PDB file of C-alpha atoms and ligand atoms in Angstrom:
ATOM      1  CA  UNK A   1       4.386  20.849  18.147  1.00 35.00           C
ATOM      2  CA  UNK A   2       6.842  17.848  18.953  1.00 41.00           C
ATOM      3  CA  UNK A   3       5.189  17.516  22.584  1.00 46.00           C
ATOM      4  CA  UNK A   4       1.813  17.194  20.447  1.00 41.00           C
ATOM      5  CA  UNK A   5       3.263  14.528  18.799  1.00 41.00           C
ATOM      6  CA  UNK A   6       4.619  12.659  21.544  1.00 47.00           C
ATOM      7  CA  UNK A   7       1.215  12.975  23.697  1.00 46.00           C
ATOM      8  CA  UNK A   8      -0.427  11.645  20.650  1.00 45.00           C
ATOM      9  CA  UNK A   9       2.361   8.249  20.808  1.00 47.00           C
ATOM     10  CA  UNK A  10       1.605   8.207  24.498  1.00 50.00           C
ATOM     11  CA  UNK A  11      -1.455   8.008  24.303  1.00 46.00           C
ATOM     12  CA  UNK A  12      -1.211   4.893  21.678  1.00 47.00           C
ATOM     13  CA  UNK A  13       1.821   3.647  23.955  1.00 47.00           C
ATOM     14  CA  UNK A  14      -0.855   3.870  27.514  1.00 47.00           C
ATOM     15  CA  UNK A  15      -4.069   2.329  25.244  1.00 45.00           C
ATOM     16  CA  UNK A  16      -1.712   0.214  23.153  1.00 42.00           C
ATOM     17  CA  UNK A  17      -3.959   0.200  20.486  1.00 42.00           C
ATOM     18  CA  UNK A  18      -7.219  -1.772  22.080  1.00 39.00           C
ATOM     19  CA  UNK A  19      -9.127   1.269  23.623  1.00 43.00           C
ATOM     20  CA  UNK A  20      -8.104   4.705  21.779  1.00 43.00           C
ATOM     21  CA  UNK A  21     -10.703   7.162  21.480  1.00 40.00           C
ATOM     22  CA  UNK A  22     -14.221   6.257  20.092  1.00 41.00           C
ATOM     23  CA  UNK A  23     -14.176   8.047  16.955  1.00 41.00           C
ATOM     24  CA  UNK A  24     -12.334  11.040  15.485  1.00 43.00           C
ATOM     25  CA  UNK A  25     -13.654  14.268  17.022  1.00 42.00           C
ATOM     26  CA  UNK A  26     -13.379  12.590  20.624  1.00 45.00           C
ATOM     27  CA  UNK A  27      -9.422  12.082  19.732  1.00 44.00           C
ATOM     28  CA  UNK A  28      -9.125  15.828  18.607  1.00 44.00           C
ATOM     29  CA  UNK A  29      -9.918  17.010  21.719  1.00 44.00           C
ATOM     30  CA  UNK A  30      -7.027  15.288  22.928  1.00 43.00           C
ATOM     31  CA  UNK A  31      -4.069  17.212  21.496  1.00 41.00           C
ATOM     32  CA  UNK A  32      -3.471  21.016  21.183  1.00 41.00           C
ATOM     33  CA  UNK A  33      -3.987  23.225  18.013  1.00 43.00           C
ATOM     34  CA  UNK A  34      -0.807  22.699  16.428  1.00 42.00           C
ATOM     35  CA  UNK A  35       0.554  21.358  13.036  1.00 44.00           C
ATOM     36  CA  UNK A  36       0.786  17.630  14.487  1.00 43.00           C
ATOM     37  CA  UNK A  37      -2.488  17.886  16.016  1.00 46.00           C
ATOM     38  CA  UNK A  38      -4.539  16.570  13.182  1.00 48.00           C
ATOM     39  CA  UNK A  39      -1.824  13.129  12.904  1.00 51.00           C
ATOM     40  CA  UNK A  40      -2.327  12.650  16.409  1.00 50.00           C
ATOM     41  CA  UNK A  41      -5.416  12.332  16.336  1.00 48.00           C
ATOM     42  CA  UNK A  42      -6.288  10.352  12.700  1.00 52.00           C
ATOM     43  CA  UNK A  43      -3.321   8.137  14.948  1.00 55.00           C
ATOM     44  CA  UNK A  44      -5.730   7.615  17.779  1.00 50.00           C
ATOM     45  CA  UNK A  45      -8.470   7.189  15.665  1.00 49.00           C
ATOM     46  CA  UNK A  46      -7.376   4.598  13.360  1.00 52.00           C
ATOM     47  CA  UNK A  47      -6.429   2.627  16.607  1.00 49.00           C
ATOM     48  CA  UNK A  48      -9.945   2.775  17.718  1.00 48.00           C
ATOM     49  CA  UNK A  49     -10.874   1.278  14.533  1.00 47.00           C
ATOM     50  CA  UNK A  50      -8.142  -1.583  13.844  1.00 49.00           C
ATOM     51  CA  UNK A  51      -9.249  -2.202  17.493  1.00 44.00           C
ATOM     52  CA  UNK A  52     -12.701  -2.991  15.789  1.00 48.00           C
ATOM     53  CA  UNK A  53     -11.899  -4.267  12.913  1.00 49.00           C
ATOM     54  CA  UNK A  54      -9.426  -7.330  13.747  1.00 49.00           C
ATOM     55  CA  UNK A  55     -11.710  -8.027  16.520  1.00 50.00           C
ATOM     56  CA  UNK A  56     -14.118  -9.284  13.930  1.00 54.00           C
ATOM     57  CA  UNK A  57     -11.094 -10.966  12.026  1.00 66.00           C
ATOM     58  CA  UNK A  58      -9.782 -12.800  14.419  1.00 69.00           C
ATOM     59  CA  UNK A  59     -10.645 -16.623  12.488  1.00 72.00           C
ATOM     60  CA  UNK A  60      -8.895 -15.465   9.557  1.00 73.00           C
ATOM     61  CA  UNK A  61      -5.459 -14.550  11.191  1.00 75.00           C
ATOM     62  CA  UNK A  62      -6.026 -17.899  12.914  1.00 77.00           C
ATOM     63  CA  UNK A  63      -6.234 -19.618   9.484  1.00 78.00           C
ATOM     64  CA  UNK A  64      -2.744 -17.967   8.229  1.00 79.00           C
ATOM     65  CA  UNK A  65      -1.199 -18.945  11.759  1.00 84.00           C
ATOM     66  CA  UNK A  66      -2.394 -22.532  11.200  1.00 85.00           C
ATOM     67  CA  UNK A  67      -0.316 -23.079   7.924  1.00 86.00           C
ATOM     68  CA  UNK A  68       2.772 -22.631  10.313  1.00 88.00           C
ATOM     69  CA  UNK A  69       4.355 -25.487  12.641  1.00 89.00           C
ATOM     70  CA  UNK A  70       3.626 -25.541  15.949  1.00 86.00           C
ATOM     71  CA  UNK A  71       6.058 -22.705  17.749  1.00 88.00           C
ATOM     72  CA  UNK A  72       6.549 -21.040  14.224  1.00 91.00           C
ATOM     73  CA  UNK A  73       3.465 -18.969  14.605  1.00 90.00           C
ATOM     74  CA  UNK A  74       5.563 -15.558  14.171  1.00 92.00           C
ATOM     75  CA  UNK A  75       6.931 -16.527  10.455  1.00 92.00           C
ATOM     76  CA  UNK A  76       3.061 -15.890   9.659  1.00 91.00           C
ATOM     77  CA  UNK A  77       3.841 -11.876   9.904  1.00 93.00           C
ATOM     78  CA  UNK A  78       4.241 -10.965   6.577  1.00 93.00           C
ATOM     79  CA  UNK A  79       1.064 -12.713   5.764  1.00 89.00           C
ATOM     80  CA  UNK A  80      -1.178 -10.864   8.597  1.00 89.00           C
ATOM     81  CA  UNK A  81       0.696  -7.737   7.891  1.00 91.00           C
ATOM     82  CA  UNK A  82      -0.735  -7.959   3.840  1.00 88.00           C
ATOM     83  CA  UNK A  83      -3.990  -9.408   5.155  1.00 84.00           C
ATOM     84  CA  UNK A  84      -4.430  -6.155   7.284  1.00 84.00           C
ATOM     85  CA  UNK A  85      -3.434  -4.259   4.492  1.00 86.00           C
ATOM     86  CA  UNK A  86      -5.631  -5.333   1.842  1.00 82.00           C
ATOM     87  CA  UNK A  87      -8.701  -4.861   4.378  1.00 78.00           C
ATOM     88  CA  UNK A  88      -7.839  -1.367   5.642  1.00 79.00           C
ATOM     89  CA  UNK A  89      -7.796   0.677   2.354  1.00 80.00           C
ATOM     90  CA  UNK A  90      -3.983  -0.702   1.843  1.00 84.00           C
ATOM     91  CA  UNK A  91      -2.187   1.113   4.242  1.00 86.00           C
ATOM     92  CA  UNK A  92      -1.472  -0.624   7.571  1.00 87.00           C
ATOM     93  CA  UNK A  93      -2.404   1.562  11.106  1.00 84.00           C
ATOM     94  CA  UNK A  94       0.520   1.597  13.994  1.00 84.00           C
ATOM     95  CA  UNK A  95      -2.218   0.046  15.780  1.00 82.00           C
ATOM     96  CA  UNK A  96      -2.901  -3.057  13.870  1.00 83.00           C
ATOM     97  CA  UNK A  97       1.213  -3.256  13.735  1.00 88.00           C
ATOM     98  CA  UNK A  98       0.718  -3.478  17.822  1.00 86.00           C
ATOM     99  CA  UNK A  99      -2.000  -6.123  17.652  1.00 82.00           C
ATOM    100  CA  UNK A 100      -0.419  -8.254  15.101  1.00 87.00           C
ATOM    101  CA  UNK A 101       2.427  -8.638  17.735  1.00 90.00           C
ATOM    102  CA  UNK A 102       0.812  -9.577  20.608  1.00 86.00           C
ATOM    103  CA  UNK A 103      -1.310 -11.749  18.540  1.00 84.00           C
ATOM    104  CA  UNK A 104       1.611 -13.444  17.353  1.00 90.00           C
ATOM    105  CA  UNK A 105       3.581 -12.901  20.685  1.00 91.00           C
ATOM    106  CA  UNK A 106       6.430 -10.906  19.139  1.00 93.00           C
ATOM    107  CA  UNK A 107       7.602  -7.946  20.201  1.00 94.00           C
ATOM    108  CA  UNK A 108       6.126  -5.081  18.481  1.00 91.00           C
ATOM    109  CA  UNK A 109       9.472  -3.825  16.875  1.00 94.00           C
ATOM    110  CA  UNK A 110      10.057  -6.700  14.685  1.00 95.00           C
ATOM    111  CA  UNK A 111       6.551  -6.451  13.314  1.00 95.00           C
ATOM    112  CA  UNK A 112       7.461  -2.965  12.557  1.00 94.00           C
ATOM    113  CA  UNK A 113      11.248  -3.660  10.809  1.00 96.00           C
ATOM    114  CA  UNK A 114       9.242  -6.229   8.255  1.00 96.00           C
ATOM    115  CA  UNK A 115       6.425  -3.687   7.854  1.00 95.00           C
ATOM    116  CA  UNK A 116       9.286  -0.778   7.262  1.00 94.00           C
ATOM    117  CA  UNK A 117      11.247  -3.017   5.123  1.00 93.00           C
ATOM    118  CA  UNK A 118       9.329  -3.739   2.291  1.00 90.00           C
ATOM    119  CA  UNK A 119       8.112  -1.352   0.045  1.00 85.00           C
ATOM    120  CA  UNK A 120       5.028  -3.764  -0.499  1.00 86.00           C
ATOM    121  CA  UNK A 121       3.845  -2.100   2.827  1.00 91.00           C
ATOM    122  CA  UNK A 122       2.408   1.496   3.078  1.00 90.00           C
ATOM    123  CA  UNK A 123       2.475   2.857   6.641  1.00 88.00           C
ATOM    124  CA  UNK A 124       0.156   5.970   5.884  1.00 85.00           C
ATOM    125  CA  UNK A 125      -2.756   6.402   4.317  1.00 85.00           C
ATOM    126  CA  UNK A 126      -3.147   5.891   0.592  1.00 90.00           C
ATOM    127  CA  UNK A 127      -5.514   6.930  -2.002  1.00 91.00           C
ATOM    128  CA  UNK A 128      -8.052   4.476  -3.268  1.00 92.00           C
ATOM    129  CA  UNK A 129      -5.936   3.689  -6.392  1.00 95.00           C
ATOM    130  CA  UNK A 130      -2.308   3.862  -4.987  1.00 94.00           C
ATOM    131  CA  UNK A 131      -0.082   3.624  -8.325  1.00 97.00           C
ATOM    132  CA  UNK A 132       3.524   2.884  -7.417  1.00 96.00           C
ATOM    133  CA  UNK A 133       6.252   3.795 -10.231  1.00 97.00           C
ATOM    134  CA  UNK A 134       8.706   1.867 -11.372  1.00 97.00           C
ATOM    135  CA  UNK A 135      12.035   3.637 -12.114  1.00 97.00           C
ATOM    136  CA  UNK A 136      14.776   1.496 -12.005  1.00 97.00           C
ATOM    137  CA  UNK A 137      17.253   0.821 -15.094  1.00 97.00           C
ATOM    138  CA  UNK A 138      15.275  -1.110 -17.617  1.00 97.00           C
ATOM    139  CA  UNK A 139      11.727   1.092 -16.899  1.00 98.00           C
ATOM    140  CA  UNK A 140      13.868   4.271 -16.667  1.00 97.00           C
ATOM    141  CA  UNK A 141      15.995   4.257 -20.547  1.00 97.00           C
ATOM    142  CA  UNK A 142      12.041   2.874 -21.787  1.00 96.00           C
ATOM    143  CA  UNK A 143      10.570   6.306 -20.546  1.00 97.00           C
ATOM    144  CA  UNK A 144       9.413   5.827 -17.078  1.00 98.00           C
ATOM    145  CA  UNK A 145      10.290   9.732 -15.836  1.00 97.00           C
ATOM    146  CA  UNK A 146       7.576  10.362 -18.571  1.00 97.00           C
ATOM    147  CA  UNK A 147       4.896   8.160 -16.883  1.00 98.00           C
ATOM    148  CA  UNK A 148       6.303  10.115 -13.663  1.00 97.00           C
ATOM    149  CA  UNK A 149       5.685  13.359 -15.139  1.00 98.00           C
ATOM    150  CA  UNK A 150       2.026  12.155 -16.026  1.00 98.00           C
ATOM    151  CA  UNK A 151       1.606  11.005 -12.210  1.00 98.00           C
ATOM    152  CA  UNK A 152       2.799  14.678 -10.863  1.00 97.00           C
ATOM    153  CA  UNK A 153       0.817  16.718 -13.352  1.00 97.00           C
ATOM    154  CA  UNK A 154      -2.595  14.859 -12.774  1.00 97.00           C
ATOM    155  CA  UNK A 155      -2.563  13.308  -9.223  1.00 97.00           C
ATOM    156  CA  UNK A 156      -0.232  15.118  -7.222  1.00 96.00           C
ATOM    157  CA  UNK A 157       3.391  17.105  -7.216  1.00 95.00           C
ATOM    158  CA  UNK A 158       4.877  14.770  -4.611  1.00 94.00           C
ATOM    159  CA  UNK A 159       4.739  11.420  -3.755  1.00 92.00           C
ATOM    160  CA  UNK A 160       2.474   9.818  -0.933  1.00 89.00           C
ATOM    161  CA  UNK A 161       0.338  13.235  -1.453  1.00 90.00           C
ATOM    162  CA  UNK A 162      -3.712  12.508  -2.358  1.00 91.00           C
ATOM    163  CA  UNK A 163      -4.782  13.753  -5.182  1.00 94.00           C
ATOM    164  CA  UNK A 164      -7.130  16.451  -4.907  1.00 93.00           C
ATOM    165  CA  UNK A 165     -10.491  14.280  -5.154  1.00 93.00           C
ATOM    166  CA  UNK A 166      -8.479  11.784  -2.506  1.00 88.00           C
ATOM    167  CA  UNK A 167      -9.048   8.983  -5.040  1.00 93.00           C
ATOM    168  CA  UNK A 168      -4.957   8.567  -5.893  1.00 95.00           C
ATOM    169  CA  UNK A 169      -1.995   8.916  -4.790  1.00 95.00           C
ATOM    170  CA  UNK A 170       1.583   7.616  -6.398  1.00 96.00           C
ATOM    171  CA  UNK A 171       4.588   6.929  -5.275  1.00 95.00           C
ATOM    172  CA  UNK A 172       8.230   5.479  -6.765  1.00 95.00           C
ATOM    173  CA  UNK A 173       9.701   2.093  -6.594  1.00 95.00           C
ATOM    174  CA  UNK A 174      12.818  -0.464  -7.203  1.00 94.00           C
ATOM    175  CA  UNK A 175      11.814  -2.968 -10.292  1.00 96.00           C
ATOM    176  CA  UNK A 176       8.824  -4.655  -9.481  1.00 96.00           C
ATOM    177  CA  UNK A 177       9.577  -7.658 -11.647  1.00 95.00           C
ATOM    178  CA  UNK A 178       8.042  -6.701 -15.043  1.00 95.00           C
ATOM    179  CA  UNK A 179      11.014  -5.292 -16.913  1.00 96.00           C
ATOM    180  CA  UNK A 180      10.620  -7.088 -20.206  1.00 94.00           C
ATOM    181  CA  UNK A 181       7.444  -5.105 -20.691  1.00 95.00           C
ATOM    182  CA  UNK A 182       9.279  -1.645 -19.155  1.00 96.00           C
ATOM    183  CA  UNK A 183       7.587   0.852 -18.511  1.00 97.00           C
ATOM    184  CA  UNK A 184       5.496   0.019 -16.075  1.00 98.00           C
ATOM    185  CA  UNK A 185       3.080   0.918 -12.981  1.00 98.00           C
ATOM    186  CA  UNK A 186       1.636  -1.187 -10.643  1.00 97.00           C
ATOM    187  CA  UNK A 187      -2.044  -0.187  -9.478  1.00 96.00           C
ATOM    188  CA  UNK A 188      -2.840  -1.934  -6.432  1.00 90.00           C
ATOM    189  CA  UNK A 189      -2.830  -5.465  -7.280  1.00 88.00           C
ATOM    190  CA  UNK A 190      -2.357  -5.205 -10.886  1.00 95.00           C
ATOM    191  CA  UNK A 191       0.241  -4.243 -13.231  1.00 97.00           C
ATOM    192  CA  UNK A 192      -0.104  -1.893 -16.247  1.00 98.00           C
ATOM    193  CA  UNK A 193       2.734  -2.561 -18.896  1.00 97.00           C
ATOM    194  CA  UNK A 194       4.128  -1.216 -22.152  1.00 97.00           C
ATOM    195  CA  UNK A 195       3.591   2.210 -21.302  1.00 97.00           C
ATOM    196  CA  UNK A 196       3.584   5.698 -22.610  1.00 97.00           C
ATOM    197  CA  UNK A 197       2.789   9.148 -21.919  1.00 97.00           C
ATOM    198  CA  UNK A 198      -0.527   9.208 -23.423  1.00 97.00           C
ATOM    199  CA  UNK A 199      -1.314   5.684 -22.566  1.00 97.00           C
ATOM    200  CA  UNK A 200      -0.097   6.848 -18.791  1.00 98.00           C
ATOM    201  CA  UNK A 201      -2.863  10.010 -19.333  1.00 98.00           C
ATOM    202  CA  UNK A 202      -5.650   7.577 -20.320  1.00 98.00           C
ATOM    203  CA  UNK A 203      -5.018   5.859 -17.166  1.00 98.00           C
ATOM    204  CA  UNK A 204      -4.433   8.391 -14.828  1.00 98.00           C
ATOM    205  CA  UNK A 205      -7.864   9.971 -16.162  1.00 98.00           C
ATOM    206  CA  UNK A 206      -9.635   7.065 -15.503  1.00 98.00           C
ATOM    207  CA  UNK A 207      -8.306   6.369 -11.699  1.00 97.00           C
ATOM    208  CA  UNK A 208      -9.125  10.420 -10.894  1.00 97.00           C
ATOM    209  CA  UNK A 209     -12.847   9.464 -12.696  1.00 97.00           C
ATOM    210  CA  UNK A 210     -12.771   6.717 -10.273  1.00 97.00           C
ATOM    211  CA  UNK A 211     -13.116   4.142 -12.528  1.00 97.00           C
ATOM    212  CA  UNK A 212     -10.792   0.829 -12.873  1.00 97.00           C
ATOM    213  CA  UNK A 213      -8.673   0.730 -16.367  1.00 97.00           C
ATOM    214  CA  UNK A 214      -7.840  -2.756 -17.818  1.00 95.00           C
ATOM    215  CA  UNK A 215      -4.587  -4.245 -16.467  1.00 96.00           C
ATOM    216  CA  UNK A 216      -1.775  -5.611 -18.587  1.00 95.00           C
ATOM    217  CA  UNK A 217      -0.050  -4.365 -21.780  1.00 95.00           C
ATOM    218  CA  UNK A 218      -0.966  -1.294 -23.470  1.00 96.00           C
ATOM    219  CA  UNK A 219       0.442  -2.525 -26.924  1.00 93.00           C
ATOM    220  CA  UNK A 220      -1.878  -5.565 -26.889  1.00 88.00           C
ATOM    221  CA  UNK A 221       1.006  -8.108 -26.386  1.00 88.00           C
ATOM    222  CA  UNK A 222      -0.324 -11.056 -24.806  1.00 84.00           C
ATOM    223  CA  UNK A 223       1.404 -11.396 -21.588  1.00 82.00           C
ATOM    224  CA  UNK A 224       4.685 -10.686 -22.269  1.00 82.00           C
ATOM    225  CA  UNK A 225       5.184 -12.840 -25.632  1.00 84.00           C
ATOM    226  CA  UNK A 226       6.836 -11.091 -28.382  1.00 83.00           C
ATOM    227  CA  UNK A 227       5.135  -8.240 -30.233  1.00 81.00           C
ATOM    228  CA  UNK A 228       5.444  -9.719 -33.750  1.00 80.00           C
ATOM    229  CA  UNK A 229       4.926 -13.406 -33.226  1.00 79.00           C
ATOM    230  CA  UNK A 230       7.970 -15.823 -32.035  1.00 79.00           C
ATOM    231  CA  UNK A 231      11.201 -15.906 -33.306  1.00 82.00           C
ATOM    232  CA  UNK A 232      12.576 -18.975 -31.619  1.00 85.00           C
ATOM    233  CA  UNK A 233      11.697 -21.852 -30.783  1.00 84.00           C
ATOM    234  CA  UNK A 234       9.194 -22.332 -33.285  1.00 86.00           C
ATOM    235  CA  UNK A 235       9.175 -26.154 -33.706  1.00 87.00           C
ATOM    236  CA  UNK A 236       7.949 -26.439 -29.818  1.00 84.00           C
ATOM    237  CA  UNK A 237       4.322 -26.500 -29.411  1.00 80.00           C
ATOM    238  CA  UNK A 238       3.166 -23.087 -26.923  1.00 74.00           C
ATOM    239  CA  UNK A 239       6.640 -22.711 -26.203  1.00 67.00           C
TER     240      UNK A 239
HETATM  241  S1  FES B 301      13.043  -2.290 -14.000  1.00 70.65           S
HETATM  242 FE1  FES B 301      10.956  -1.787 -14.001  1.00 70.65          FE
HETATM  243  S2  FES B 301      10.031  -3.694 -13.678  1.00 70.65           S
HETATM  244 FE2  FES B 301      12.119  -4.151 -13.579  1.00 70.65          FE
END
């Protein structure tokens, strides 16, 4: 099973990502019936296709290298790594991580220590509507194990597992920034605030009906301004 995985590495490590096999069931082939075969061979796969894909995207990573000074090129990593993201169903392919170094003339480990850092990344495959959790101090004592609960009843019992239509998946993070309106979720770009359980259900409903819910606070505050009106600063005009 581990020598399944390996050959399927090797045979990333020997194409390095530019000429993997030509679409799925070719890549199959490849590996023997085992438990990693499948991995292996979605691995190849996807290399074939970021292959494809960044070939055709080549004048946009130009543009994000181009806001860098001259010999700086490799401080544009984070940017390419989020541009392939947002193209490739927001998950980022070993592959691209490979082609983003040599296009940037890095060496392929440091792409992969910014791409492992930040939970921002996803290095497998996510569902259409990926909603990451967050459960840190302020979103926890405001009831964000309940909006957890909702996520494992109605997408999935783990994290990082699809949902059973493959339209979600969820996943738990650090504070994403938002505690004043805790709890919260973030939904791929957007954030959904002020939470409850049965708000959390609405939502969650919604994603698995594949349809988009309305971002922002789900106890109509504007932004993040105080529920009941101001209580300071009252003589400054939109303070
Ligand atoms: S603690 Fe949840 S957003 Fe900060």
């Amino acid at each position: 099973m581990i020598s399944a995985y390996k050959e399927g590495l090797n045979f990333l490590d020997k194409d390095d990502g530019l000429s993997a096999a030509k679409k799925f069931n070719e890549a199959e082939l490849l590996f023997p019936q085992s438990e990693w075969a499948p991995k292996s061979a979605l691995m190849a796969a996807y290399s074939y296709y970021a292959y494809n894909y960044y070939g055709d995207s080549i004048y946009e990573l130009e543009q994000f290298i181009k806001k860098y000074p001259k010999g700086k090129q490799q401080s544009a990593v984070m940017a390419l790594l989020y541009l392939v993201q947002s193209q490739n169903n927001n998950w980022i392919p070993l592959a691209a991580m490979r082609y983003i170094a040599k296009f940037l003339d890095m060496s392929y480990i440091k792409v992969y220590e910014v791409a492992t850092f930040y939970s921002m990344f996803s290095l497998a495959p996510v569902g259409k509507y990926f909603v990451q959790i967050c459960t840190t101090t302020p979103c926890m004592i405001r009831g964000a194990n309940n909006v957890l609960d909702v996520c494992k009843k109605h997408i999935a019992k783990n994290q990082n597992e699809l949902s059973k239509n493959k339209l979600c998946s969820w996943t738990e993070v650090e504070c994403l920034g938002s505690c004043v309106s805790a709890p919260m979720m973030q939904i791929n770009q957007d954030y959904f605030e002020d939470l409850d359980e049965k708000k959390t259900e609405e939502i969650i409903q919604m994603l698995l009906n594949d349809k988009f819910p309305k971002p922002g606070s789900y106890r109509n505050r504007k932004n993040t301004a105080p529920e009941n009106g101001r209580t300071t600063l009252l003589e400054v005009k939109n303070a």
